[in-house]
C-alpha atoms as an extended CHARMM CRD file, in Angstrom:
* protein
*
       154  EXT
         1         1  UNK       CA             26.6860000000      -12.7970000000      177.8070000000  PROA      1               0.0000000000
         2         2  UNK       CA             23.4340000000      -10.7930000000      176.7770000000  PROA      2               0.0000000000
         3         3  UNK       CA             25.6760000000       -8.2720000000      174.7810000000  PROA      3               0.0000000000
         4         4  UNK       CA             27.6440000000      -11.6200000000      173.1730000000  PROA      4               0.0000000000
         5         5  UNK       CA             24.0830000000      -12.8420000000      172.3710000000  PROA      5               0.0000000000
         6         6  UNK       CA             22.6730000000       -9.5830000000      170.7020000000  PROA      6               0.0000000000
         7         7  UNK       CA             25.2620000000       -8.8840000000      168.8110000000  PROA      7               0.0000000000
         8         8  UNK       CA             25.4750000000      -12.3530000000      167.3070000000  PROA      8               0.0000000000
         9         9  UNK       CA             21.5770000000      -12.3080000000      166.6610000000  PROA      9               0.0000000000
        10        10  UNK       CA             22.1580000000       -8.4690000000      164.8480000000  PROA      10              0.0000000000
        11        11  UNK       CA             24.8860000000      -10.0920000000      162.8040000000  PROA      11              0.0000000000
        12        12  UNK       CA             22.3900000000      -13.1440000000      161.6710000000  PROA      12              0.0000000000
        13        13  UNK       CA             19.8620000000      -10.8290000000      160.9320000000  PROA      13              0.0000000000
        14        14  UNK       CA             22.1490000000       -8.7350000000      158.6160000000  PROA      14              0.0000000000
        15        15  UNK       CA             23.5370000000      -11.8050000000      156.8260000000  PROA      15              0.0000000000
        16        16  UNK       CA             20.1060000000      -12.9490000000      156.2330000000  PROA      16              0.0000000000
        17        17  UNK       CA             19.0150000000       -9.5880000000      154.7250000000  PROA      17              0.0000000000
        18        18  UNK       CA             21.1920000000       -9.0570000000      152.6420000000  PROA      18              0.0000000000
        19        19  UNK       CA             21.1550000000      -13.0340000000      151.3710000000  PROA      19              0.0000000000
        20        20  UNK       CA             17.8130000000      -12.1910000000      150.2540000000  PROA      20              0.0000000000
        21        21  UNK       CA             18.9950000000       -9.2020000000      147.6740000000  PROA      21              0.0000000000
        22        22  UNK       CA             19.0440000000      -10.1720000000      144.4780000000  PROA      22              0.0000000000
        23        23  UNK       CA             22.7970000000       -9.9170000000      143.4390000000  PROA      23              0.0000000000
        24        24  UNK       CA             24.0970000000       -8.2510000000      140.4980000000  PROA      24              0.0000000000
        25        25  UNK       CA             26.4160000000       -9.9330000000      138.3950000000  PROA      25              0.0000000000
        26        26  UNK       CA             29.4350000000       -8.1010000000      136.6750000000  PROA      26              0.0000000000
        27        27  UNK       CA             28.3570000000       -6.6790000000      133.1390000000  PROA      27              0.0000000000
        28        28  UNK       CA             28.6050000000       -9.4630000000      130.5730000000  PROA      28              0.0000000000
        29        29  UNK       CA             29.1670000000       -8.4110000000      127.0420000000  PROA      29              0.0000000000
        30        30  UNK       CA             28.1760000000      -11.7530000000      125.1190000000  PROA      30              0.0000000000
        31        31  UNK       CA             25.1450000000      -11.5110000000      127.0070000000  PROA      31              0.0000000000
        32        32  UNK       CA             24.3260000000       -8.2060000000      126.2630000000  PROA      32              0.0000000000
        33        33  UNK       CA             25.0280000000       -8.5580000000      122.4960000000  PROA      33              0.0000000000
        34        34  UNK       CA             23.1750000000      -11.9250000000      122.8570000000  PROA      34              0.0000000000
        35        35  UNK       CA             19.9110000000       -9.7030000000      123.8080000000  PROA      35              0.0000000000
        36        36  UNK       CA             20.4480000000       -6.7150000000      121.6960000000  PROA      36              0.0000000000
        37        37  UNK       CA             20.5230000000       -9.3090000000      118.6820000000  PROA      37              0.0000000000
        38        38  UNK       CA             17.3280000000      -10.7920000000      119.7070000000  PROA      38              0.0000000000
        39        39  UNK       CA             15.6810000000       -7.8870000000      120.2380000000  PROA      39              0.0000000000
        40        40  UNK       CA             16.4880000000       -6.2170000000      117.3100000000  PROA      40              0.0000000000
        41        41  UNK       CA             15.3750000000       -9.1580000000      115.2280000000  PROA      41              0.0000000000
        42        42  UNK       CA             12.5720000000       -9.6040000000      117.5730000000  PROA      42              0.0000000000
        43        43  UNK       CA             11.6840000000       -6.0620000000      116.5920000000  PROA      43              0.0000000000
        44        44  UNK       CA             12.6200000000       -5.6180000000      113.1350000000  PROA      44              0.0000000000
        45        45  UNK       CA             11.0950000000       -8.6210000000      111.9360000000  PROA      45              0.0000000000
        46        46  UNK       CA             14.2980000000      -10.2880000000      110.2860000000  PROA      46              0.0000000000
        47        47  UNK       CA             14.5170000000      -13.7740000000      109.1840000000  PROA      47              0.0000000000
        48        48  UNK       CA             17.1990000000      -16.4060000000      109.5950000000  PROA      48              0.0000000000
        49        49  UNK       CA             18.7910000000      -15.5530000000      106.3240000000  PROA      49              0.0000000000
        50        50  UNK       CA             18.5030000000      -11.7920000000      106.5030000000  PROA      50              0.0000000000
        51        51  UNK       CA             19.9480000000      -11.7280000000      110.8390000000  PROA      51              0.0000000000
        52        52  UNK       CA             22.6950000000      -13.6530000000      109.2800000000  PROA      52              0.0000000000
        53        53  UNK       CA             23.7590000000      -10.8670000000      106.3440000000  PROA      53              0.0000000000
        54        54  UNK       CA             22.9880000000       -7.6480000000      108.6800000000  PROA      54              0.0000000000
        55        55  UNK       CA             25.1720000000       -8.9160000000      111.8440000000  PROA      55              0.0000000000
        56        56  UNK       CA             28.3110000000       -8.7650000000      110.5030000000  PROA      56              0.0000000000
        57        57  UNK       CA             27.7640000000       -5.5480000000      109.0200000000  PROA      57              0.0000000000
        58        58  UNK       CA             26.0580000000       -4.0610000000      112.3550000000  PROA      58              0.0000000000
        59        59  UNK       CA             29.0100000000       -6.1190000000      114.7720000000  PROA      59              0.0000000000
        60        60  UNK       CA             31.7150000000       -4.4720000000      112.3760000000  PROA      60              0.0000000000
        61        61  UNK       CA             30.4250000000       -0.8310000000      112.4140000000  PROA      61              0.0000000000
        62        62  UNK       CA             30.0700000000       -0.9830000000      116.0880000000  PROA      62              0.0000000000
        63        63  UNK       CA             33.6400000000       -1.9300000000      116.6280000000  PROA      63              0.0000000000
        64        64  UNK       CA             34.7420000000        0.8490000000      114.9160000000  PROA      64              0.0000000000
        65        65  UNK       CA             32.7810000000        3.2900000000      116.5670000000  PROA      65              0.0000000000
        66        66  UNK       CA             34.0050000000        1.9790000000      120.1080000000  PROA      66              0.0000000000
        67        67  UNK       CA             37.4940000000        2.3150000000      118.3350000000  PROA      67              0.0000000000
        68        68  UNK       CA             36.9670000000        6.1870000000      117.6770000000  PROA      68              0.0000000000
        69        69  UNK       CA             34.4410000000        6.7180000000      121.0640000000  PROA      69              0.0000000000
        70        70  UNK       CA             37.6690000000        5.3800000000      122.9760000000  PROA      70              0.0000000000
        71        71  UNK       CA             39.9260000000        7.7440000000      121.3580000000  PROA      71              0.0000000000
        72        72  UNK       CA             37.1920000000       10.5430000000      121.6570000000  PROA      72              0.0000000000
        73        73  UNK       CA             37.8990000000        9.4820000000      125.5180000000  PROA      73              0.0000000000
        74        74  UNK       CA             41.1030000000        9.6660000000      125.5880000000  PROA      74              0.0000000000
        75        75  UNK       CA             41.3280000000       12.9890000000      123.7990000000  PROA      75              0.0000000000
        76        76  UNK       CA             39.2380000000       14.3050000000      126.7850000000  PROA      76              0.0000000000
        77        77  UNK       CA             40.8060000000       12.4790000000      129.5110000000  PROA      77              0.0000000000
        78        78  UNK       CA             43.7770000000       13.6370000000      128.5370000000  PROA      78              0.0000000000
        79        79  UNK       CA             43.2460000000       17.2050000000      127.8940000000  PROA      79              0.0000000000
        80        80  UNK       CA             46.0580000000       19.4910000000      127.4520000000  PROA      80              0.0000000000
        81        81  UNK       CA             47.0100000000       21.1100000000      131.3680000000  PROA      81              0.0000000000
        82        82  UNK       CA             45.3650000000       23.9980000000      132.6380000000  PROA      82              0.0000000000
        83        83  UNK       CA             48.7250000000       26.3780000000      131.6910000000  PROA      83              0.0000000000
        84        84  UNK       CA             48.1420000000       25.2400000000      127.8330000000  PROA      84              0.0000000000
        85        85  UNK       CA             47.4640000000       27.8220000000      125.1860000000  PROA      85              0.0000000000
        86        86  UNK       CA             43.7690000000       28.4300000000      123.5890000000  PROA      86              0.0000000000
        87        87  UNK       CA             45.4950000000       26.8110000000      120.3930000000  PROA      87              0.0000000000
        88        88  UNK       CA             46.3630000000       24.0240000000      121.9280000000  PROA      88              0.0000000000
        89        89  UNK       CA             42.6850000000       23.4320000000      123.4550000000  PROA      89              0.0000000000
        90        90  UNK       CA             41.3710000000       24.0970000000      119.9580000000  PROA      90              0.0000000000
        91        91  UNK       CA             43.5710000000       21.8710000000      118.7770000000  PROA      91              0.0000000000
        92        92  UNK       CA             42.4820000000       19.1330000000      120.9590000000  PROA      92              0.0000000000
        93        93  UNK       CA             38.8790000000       19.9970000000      119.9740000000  PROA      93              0.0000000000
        94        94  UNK       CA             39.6340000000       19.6770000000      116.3790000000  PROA      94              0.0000000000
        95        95  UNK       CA             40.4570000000       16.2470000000      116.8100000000  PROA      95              0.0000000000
        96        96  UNK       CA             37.1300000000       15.3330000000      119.1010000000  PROA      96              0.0000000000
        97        97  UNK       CA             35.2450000000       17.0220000000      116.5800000000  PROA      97              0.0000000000
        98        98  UNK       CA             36.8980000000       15.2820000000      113.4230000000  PROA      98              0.0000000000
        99        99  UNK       CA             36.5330000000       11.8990000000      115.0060000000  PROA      99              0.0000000000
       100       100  UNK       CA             32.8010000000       12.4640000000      115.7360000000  PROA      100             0.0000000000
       101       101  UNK       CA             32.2420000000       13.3570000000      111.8140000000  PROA      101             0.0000000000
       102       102  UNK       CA             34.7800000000       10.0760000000      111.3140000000  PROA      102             0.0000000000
       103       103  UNK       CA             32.0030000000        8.4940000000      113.4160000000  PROA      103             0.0000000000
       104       104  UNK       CA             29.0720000000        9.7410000000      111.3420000000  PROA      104             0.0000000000
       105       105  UNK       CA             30.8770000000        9.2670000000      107.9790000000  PROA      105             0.0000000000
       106       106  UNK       CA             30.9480000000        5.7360000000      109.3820000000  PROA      106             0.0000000000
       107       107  UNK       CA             27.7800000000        5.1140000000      110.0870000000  PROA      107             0.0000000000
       108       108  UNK       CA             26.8180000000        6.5530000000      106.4930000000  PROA      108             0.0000000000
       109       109  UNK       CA             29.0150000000        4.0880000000      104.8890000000  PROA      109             0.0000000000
       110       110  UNK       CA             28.0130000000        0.9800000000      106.5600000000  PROA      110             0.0000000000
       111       111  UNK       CA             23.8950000000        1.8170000000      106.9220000000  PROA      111             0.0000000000
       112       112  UNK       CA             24.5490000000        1.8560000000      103.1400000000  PROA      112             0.0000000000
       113       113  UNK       CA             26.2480000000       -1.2180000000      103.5560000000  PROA      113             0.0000000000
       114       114  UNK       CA             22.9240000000       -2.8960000000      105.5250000000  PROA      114             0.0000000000
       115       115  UNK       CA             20.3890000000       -1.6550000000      102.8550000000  PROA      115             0.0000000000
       116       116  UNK       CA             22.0390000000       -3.5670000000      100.0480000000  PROA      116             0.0000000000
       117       117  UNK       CA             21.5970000000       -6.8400000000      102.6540000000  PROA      117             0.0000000000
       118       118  UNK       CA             18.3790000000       -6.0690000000      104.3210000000  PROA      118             0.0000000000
       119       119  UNK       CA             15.4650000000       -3.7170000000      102.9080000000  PROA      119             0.0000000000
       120       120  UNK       CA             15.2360000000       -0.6350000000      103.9410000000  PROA      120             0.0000000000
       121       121  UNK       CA             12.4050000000       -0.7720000000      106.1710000000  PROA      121             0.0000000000
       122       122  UNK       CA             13.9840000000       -3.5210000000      108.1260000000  PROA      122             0.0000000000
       123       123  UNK       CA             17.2170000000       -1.6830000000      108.3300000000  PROA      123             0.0000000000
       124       124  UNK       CA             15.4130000000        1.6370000000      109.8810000000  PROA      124             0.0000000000
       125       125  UNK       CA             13.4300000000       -0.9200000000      112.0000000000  PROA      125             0.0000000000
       126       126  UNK       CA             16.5280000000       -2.5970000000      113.6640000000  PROA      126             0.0000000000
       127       127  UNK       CA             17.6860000000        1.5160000000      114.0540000000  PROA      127             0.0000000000
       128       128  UNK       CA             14.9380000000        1.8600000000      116.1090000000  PROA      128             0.0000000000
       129       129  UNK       CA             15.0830000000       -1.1040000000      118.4490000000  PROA      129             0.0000000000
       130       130  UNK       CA             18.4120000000       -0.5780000000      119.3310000000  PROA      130             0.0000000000
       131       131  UNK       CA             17.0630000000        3.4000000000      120.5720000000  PROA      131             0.0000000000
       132       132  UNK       CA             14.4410000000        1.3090000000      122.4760000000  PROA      132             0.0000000000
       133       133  UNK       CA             16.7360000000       -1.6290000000      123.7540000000  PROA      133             0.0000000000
       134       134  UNK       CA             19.3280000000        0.7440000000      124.7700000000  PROA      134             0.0000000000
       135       135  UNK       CA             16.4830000000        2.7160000000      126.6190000000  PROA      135             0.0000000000
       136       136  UNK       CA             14.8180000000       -0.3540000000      127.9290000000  PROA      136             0.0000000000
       137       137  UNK       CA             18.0650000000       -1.2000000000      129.2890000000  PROA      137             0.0000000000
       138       138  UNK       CA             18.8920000000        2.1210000000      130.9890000000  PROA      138             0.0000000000
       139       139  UNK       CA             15.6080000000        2.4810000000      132.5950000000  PROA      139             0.0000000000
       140       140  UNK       CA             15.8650000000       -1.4990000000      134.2390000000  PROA      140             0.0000000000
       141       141  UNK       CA             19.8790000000       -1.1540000000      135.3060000000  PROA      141             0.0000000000
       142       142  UNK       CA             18.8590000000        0.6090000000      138.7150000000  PROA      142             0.0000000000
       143       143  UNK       CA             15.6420000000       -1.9700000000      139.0770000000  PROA      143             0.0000000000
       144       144  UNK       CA             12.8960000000        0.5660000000      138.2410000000  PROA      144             0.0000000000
       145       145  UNK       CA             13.6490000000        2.4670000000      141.8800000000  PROA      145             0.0000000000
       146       146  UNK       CA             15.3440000000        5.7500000000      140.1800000000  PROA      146             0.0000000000
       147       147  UNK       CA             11.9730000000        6.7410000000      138.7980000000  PROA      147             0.0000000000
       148       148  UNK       CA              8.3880000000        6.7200000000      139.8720000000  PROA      148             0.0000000000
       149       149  UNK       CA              5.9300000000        4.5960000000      138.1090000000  PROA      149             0.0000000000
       150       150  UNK       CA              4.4600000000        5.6480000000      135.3380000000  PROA      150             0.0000000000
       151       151  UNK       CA              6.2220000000        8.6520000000      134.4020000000  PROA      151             0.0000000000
       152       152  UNK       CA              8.4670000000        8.5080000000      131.5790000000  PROA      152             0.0000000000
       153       153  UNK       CA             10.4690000000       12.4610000000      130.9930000000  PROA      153             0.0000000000
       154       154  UNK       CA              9.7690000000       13.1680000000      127.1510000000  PROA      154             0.0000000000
C-alpha cells in the first residue's frame, strides 16, 4: 500500500514539475516574419509609406534565396556516393558554388531594387537589424541557458 502510495505521490510531483515549464510552441513562420518586420522598421526608422514599398521587395528576394538555399541543400544531401569520381564531386561543387554567386547576384539586384524605394541609409539600416534580429533570436531560442551572462564571443 506504502509502495502504491509513493509511487502515486512521485508521479504527482513529476506532473506538477513539468506543468510549471514554460512550453514551447512549434516554430511559427507568420509570427516570425510578423517580428522581423517590426523590428526592422522598429530599427530602421521606416514610415508607413516607405514599410509598405520595401516589403515586397525584401519578402520577394527572400523567397528566392530559400528557393536556391533549398537546392544548395539538396545538392549536399544528395552528394554523389562515396565510389563517384573526383569529376563528379567537382561537378557537384560547381553547382553549390554557382548557386551561391546566383544568391549574391540576387541580392545585388534586388538591394538595388530597395534603394530606388527607400533611401539608402534606411535600406543599410534594415540590413543591419535583420544581422541583429537574427542574432537576438539565436541567442533567446535556448532561453539564455547555453551561455553565461554577460559574455557575448566576438
Amino acid at each position: 500500500m506504502r509502495r502504491i502510495i509513493l509511487t502515486f505521490s512521485l508521479l504527482l510531483v513529476g506532473i506538477a514539475l513539468t506543468a510549471q515549464q514554460p512550453q514551447r510552441g512549434k516554430f511559427n513562420p507568420q509570427e516570425f516574419k510578423a517580428k522581423l518586420e517590426s523590428y526592422v522598421t522598429q530599427e530602421a526608422g521606416f514610415n508607413q509609406t516607405e514599410a509598405a514599398a520595401f516589403y515586397p521587395i525584401y519578402f520577394e528576394m527572400k523567397g528566392k534565396q530559400r528557393g536556391l538555399q533549398r537546392q544548395i541543400f539538396q545538392l549536399k544531401r544528395n552528394a554523389p556516393n562515396a565510389e563517384a569520381s573526383d569529376q563528379e564531386f567537382a561537378i557537384t561543387i560547381q553547382k553549390i558554388k554557382d548557386l551561391g554567386v546566383e544568391m549574391a547576384q540576387l541580392e545585388v539586384t534586388y538591394y538595388k531594387k530597395m534603394c530606388k524605394v527607400v533611401s539608402p541609409a534606411k535600406v543599410y539600416k534594415a540590413m543591419c537589424a535583420e544581422d541583429k534580429f537574427h542574432r537576438e533570436m539565436l541567442e533567446n531560442f535556448g532561453g539564455g541557458k547555453n551561455r553565461p551572462q554577460g559574455h557575448r564571443p566576438k
